[in-house]
């Protein structure tokens, strides 16, 4: 098992390198001369000499006149220095843009994950405890609908109802226009509000955060619940649970002490994978509720076919995904005593 | 050793039980009947679209964004096009995307995984590291990038999603092949003189599909969802072609017109959830399959 962890750690840089390779070659698929595309968006230069100077500068930076393997090397060295090129739609460096849009997205991801875990895990236990019953059947129907619904559509319809009609959800953005934003430290409005002691801003931003976090959290939560339920059902039919029942232990104790502790381990692995679908959900949900994060940025980049920005987003999200799954694997070795003890020996 | 004898032996050790398979594929619970029913009705309606719906491209600007009426059952969109018709024709795009993504990703993944698992050793190790890299992307991210680079057509959407999905199948089938290739009937077939290609394609692969069946059926639904997500992002099919995800994107600008935004999403939800409800049948048949 120690071997497994070491192997995972050693492979992570290789995987990241491979990912840059794929994003690079995909962005080379576009059948457009990158120099022409860059100049085209900026109007004609003053003179041929000036235009040639710009082309030379671009070639010096990106090596667009060089063969593809060499271009990849230049791309990679630029990337390692944090240079992902310029976004054609914001006319800023992609890395600057990403630094601006990441903090709001981190807030949303964390909030949605909390909702998903707090809601999904007990729901799965509940359905498993009543398996075969009416509640379990209802759970099956609702959770199947939840994993079948296009998240972006659910967010739109929910926003129309809870914001447009009922006025319960807050409007677009992170704060009301009348709320003075707290001084920016981390870029995460919740954290900044706490740091500045601005409780009015904190409540306001939590109100804005609630709707997207609930939409994403409930959808992912149902996904968690389905896995917890199926693991719990397996555990409840196992011999050790029958033994525990036979000893006359209370139902609740058997459920949580015996069955749940074994059923929850796969959920750890799963939350790493669910992180991927959460990030996908972010892209579409942020656009709907006007949350100024990575998703909104990716949506605009996709709409304007801004490949630099788009591959920046894909790299950042994939990096987060790789790190999340690595963390999950390490957590797994801690959570499962069989694996943990296997590591000691 | 004649090919005929080899054939008969393969059939004897790994028989295809068509009748048994059909028997186990019968829906049993209410939800399974519901799922199969909805799929049959929707696919029929989609296939019969030209017979039961008006032209999905005909614009009628004066009656744009109209509500439900005798002429337009679900009302019209922002260009006065009939929504009912666009939903049906949009379903064609979705079904084509779903089926072709699975065929493409399935073919590539199965072949790749089978070769990797059957070869073993260093070849397997290298081939699987490549799969690991592909699996390190959240699949829609890779599809998004490829689709943006290739341009928005149905073919490119299929390529983009399939390029992101094949590694899942490759890894699954590899796991099965590794187990199956050690079974007695494979050894027997090899002893009877079958070469590696024949062995892999005729003996190992047909017996490695068990788990794939479930995943395949359920994945049609998720491929349709992925296609509509790309459509919503503006990276799916291009403008006049009706597609459910792209219709939702268009409807986003008209939040007061309920049917415009509700109908494509409901169609997606109805269809994908029906596939998921019906998917239980395949899961069960795999569990009951003694040859798995």
Coordinates of N, CA, C and O in Angstrom, one line a residue, chain A residues 230-326:
Chain A
X230 N -26.2 2.3 -1.9 CA -25.9 1.0 -2.4 C -24.8 0.3 -1.6 O -24.9 -0.9 -1.3
X231 N -23.9 1.1 -1.1 CA -22.8 0.6 -0.2 C -23.5 0.1 1.1 O -23.1 -1.0 1.7
X232 N -24.4 0.9 1.7 CA -25.1 0.5 2.9 C -25.9 -0.7 2.8 O -25.9 -1.6 3.7
X233 N -26.6 -0.9 1.6 CA -27.4 -2.1 1.4 C -26.5 -3.3 1.4 O -26.8 -4.3 2.1
X234 N -25.3 -3.2 0.8 CA -24.4 -4.3 0.8 C -23.9 -4.6 2.2 O -23.9 -5.8 2.6
X235 N -23.6 -3.5 2.9 CA -23.1 -3.7 4.3 C -24.1 -4.3 5.2 O -23.8 -5.2 6.0
X236 N -25.4 -3.9 5.0 CA -26.4 -4.4 5.9 C -26.7 -5.8 5.7 O -27.3 -6.5 6.5
X237 N -26.4 -6.4 4.5 CA -26.6 -7.8 4.2 C -25.4 -8.6 4.6 O -25.5 -9.8 4.3
X238 N -24.4 -8.0 5.1 CA -23.2 -8.8 5.4 C -23.3 -9.5 6.7 O -24.2 -9.3 7.5
X239 N -22.4 -10.4 6.9 CA -22.4 -11.3 8.1 C -22.2 -10.5 9.4 O -22.8 -10.8 10.4
X240 N -21.3 -9.5 9.3 CA -21.0 -8.9 10.6 C -22.1 -8.0 11.1 O -22.3 -7.9 12.3
X241 N -23.0 -7.6 10.1 CA -24.2 -6.8 10.6 C -25.2 -7.8 11.2 O -25.8 -7.5 12.2
X242 N -25.3 -9.0 10.6 CA -26.2 -10.0 11.1 C -25.8 -10.4 12.5 O -26.6 -10.5 13.4
X243 N -24.4 -10.5 12.7 CA -23.9 -10.9 14.0 C -24.3 -9.8 15.0 O -24.7 -10.1 16.1
X244 N -24.0 -8.6 14.6 CA -24.3 -7.4 15.5 C -25.8 -7.4 15.9 O -26.1 -7.2 17.1
X245 N -26.6 -7.7 14.9 CA -28.1 -7.7 15.2 C -28.4 -8.9 16.2 O -29.1 -8.7 17.1
X246 N -27.7 -10.0 15.9 CA -27.9 -11.2 16.7 C -27.5 -11.0 18.1 O -28.1 -11.6 19.0
X247 N -26.5 -10.1 18.3 CA -26.1 -9.8 19.7 C -27.1 -9.0 20.4 O -27.0 -8.8 21.6
X248 N -28.1 -8.5 19.7 CA -29.2 -7.7 20.3 C -28.8 -6.2 20.3 O -29.5 -5.5 21.1
X249 N -27.9 -5.8 19.5 CA -27.5 -4.3 19.5 C -28.7 -3.5 19.0 O -29.5 -4.0 18.2
X250 N -28.8 -2.3 19.5 CA -29.8 -1.4 19.0 C -29.7 -1.2 17.5 O -28.5 -1.1 17.0
X251 N -30.8 -1.0 16.8 CA -30.8 -0.8 15.4 C -29.9 0.4 14.9 O -29.1 0.3 14.0
X252 N -30.1 1.5 15.6 CA -29.3 2.7 15.3 C -27.8 2.5 15.4 O -27.0 2.9 14.6
X253 N -27.4 1.7 16.5 CA -26.0 1.4 16.7 C -25.5 0.6 15.6 O -24.4 0.8 15.1
X254 N -26.2 -0.4 15.2 CA -25.8 -1.3 14.1 C -25.6 -0.5 12.8 O -24.7 -0.6 12.1
X255 N -26.6 0.4 12.6 CA -26.6 1.2 11.4 C -25.4 2.1 11.3 O -24.7 2.1 10.2
X256 N -25.1 2.8 12.3 CA -24.1 3.8 12.2 C -22.7 3.2 12.6 O -21.7 3.6 12.0
X257 N -22.7 2.4 13.7 CA -21.4 1.9 14.1 C -20.8 0.8 13.2 O -19.6 0.8 12.9
X258 N -21.7 -0.1 12.7 CA -21.2 -1.2 12.0 C -21.3 -1.0 10.5 O -20.3 -1.0 9.8
X259 N -22.5 -0.7 10.0 CA -22.7 -0.6 8.6 C -22.1 0.6 8.0 O -21.3 0.6 7.0
X260 N -22.4 1.8 8.6 CA -22.0 3.1 8.0 C -20.5 3.2 7.8 O -20.0 3.7 6.8
X261 N -19.8 2.8 8.9 CA -18.4 3.0 8.9 C -17.7 2.3 7.7 O -16.7 2.7 7.2
X262 N -18.3 1.2 7.3 CA -17.7 0.5 6.2 C -18.2 1.0 4.9 O -17.5 1.0 3.9
X263 N -19.5 1.6 4.9 CA -20.0 2.0 3.7 C -19.5 3.4 3.2 O -19.5 3.7 2.1
X264 N -18.9 4.1 4.2 CA -18.6 5.5 3.9 C -17.2 5.6 3.2 O -16.9 6.6 2.5
X265 N -16.4 4.5 3.2 CA -15.1 4.6 2.6 C -15.1 4.8 1.1 O -14.5 5.7 0.6
X266 N -16.0 4.1 0.4 CA -16.1 4.4 -1.1 C -16.5 5.8 -1.4 O -16.2 6.3 -2.4
X267 N -17.3 6.4 -0.4 CA -17.7 7.7 -0.6 C -16.5 8.7 -0.7 O -16.6 9.7 -1.5
X268 N -15.5 8.4 0.0 CA -14.3 9.2 0.0 C -13.7 9.3 -1.4 O -13.5 10.3 -2.0
X269 N -13.6 8.1 -2.0 CA -13.1 8.0 -3.4 C -14.0 8.7 -4.3 O -13.5 9.4 -5.2
X270 N -15.3 8.5 -4.1 CA -16.2 9.1 -5.0 C -16.3 10.6 -4.9 O -16.5 11.3 -6.0
X271 N -16.0 11.2 -3.8 CA -16.1 12.7 -3.7 C -15.0 13.3 -4.5 O -15.2 14.4 -5.1
X272 N -13.9 12.6 -4.7 CA -12.9 13.0 -5.6 C -13.4 13.1 -7.1 O -13.2 14.1 -7.8
X273 N -14.1 12.0 -7.5 CA -14.6 12.0 -8.8 C -15.8 13.0 -9.0 O -15.9 13.6 -10.0
X274 N -16.6 13.1 -7.9 CA -17.7 14.0 -8.0 C -17.2 15.5 -8.1 O -17.9 16.3 -8.7
X275 N -16.0 15.7 -7.6 CA -15.4 17.0 -7.8 C -15.3 17.4 -9.2 O -15.6 18.6 -9.6
X276 N -15.1 16.5 -10.1 CA -15.1 16.7 -11.5 C -16.4 17.2 -12.0 O -16.5 18.2 -12.8
X277 N -17.5 16.5 -11.7 CA -18.8 16.9 -12.2 C -19.2 18.2 -11.5 O -20.0 19.0 -12.1
X278 N -18.7 18.5 -10.3 CA -19.0 19.7 -9.6 C -18.4 20.9 -10.4 O -19.1 21.9 -10.6
X279 N -17.2 20.7 -10.8 CA -16.5 21.7 -11.6 C -17.2 22.0 -12.9 O -17.3 23.1 -13.4
X280 N -17.7 20.9 -13.5 CA -18.5 21.1 -14.8 C -19.8 21.8 -14.5 O -20.1 22.7 -15.3
X281 N -20.4 21.5 -13.4 CA -21.6 22.2 -13.0 C -21.4 23.7 -12.8 O -22.2 24.5 -13.2
X282 N -20.2 24.0 -12.2 CA -19.8 25.4 -11.9 C -19.9 26.2 -13.2 O -20.4 27.3 -13.2
X283 N -19.3 25.6 -14.3 CA -19.2 26.3 -15.6 C -20.5 26.8 -16.0 O -20.7 28.0 -16.4
X284 N -21.6 26.0 -15.9 CA -22.9 26.4 -16.4 C -23.7 27.1 -15.4 O -24.4 28.0 -15.8
X285 N -23.5 26.8 -14.1 CA -24.4 27.5 -13.1 C -24.0 28.9 -12.9 O -24.8 29.8 -12.7
X286 N -22.7 29.1 -12.9 CA -22.2 30.5 -12.6 C -22.8 31.5 -13.6 O -23.1 32.6 -13.3
X287 N -22.8 31.0 -14.9 CA -23.4 31.9 -15.9 C -24.8 32.3 -15.6 O -25.2 33.4 -15.8
X288 N -25.6 31.3 -15.1 CA -27.0 31.5 -14.9 C -27.2 32.5 -13.8 O -28.1 33.4 -13.9
X289 N -26.5 32.4 -12.7 CA -26.7 33.3 -11.6 C -25.8 34.4 -11.5 O -25.8 35.2 -10.6
X290 N -25.0 34.6 -12.6 CA -24.1 35.7 -12.6 C -23.0 35.8 -11.5 O -22.7 36.8 -11.0
X291 N -22.5 34.6 -11.2 CA -21.5 34.5 -10.2 C -20.1 34.8 -10.9 O -19.8 34.1 -11.9
X292 N -19.4 35.8 -10.5 CA -18.2 36.2 -11.3 C -17.0 35.3 -11.1 O -15.9 35.8 -10.7
X293 N -17.1 34.1 -11.4 CA -16.0 33.1 -11.2 C -15.5 32.5 -12.5 O -15.7 33.0 -13.6
X294 N -14.8 31.4 -12.3 CA -14.1 30.7 -13.3 C -15.2 30.2 -14.4 O -14.9 30.2 -15.6
X295 N -16.3 29.8 -13.9 CA -17.4 29.3 -14.8 C -17.8 30.3 -15.8 O -17.9 30.1 -17.0
X296 N -18.1 31.5 -15.2 CA -18.6 32.6 -16.1 C -17.5 32.9 -17.1 O -17.8 33.2 -18.3
X297 N -16.3 32.9 -16.6 CA -15.1 33.2 -17.5 C -15.0 32.2 -18.6 O -14.8 32.5 -19.8
X298 N -15.2 30.9 -18.2 CA -15.1 29.8 -19.2 C -16.2 29.9 -20.2 O -16.0 29.7 -21.4
X299 N -17.4 30.3 -19.7 CA -18.6 30.4 -20.6 C -18.3 31.5 -21.7 O -18.5 31.3 -22.9
X300 N -17.8 32.7 -21.2 CA -17.5 33.7 -22.2 C -16.4 33.3 -23.2 O -16.5 33.5 -24.4
X301 N -15.4 32.6 -22.6 CA -14.2 32.2 -23.5 C -14.7 31.2 -24.5 O -14.3 31.2 -25.7
X302 N -15.6 30.3 -24.1 CA -16.2 29.3 -25.0 C -17.0 30.0 -26.1 O -16.9 29.7 -27.3
X303 N -17.8 31.0 -25.7 CA -18.7 31.7 -26.6 C -17.8 32.4 -27.7 O -18.2 32.5 -28.8
X304 N -16.7 33.1 -27.2 CA -15.9 33.9 -28.1 C -14.8 33.0 -28.8 O -13.9 33.6 -29.4
X305 N -14.8 31.7 -28.6 CA -13.8 30.8 -29.1 C -12.4 31.4 -28.7 O -11.5 31.4 -29.5
X306 N -12.2 31.8 -27.4 CA -11.0 32.3 -26.9 C -10.2 31.1 -26.4 O -10.3 30.7 -25.2
X307 N -9.3 30.5 -27.3 CA -8.7 29.3 -27.0 C -7.6 29.4 -25.9 O -7.5 28.5 -25.0
X308 N -6.9 30.5 -25.8 CA -6.0 30.7 -24.7 C -6.6 30.6 -23.4 O -6.2 29.9 -22.5
X309 N -7.7 31.4 -23.2 CA -8.4 31.5 -22.0 C -9.0 30.1 -21.7 O -9.0 29.6 -20.5
X310 N -9.6 29.5 -22.7 CA -10.2 28.2 -22.5 C -9.3 27.1 -22.0 O -9.5 26.3 -21.1
X311 N -8.1 27.1 -22.7 CA -7.1 26.0 -22.3 C -6.6 26.4 -20.9 O -6.2 25.5 -20.1
X312 N -6.5 27.7 -20.5 CA -6.1 28.0 -19.2 C -7.1 27.5 -18.2 O -6.7 26.9 -17.2
X313 N -8.4 27.7 -18.5 CA -9.4 27.2 -17.6 C -9.4 25.7 -17.4 O -9.4 25.1 -16.3
X314 N -9.2 25.0 -18.6 CA -9.2 23.6 -18.6 C -8.0 23.1 -17.8 O -8.1 22.1 -17.0
X315 N -6.8 23.7 -17.9 CA -5.7 23.3 -17.1 C -5.9 23.5 -15.6 O -5.5 22.6 -14.8
X316 N -6.4 24.7 -15.3 CA -6.6 25.0 -13.8 C -7.6 23.9 -13.2 O -7.3 23.4 -12.2
X317 N -8.7 23.7 -13.9 CA -9.7 22.8 -13.4 C -9.1 21.4 -13.3 O -9.3 20.7 -12.4
X318 N -8.4 21.0 -14.4 CA -7.8 19.6 -14.4 C -6.8 19.5 -13.3 O -6.7 18.4 -12.7
X319 N -6.0 20.5 -13.1 CA -5.0 20.5 -12.0 C -5.7 20.3 -10.6 O -5.3 19.5 -9.8
X320 N -6.8 21.1 -10.4 CA -7.6 20.9 -9.2 C -8.1 19.5 -9.1 O -8.1 18.9 -8.0
X321 N -8.5 19.0 -10.2 CA -9.1 17.6 -10.2 C -8.1 16.6 -9.8 O -8.3 15.7 -9.0
X322 N -6.9 16.7 -10.4 CA -5.8 15.8 -10.1 C -5.4 15.9 -8.6 O -5.3 14.8 -8.0
X323 N -5.3 17.1 -8.1 CA -4.9 17.3 -6.7 C -6.0 16.7 -5.8 O -5.7 16.1 -4.8
X324 N -7.3 16.9 -6.2 CA -8.4 16.4 -5.3 C -8.3 14.9 -5.3 O -8.4 14.3 -4.2
X325 N -8.1 14.3 -6.4 CA -8.1 12.8 -6.4 C -6.9 12.3 -5.7 O -6.9 11.2 -5.1
X326 N -5.7 13.0 -5.8 CA -4.5 12.6 -5.1 C -4.8 12.7 -3.5 O -4.5 11.7 -2.8

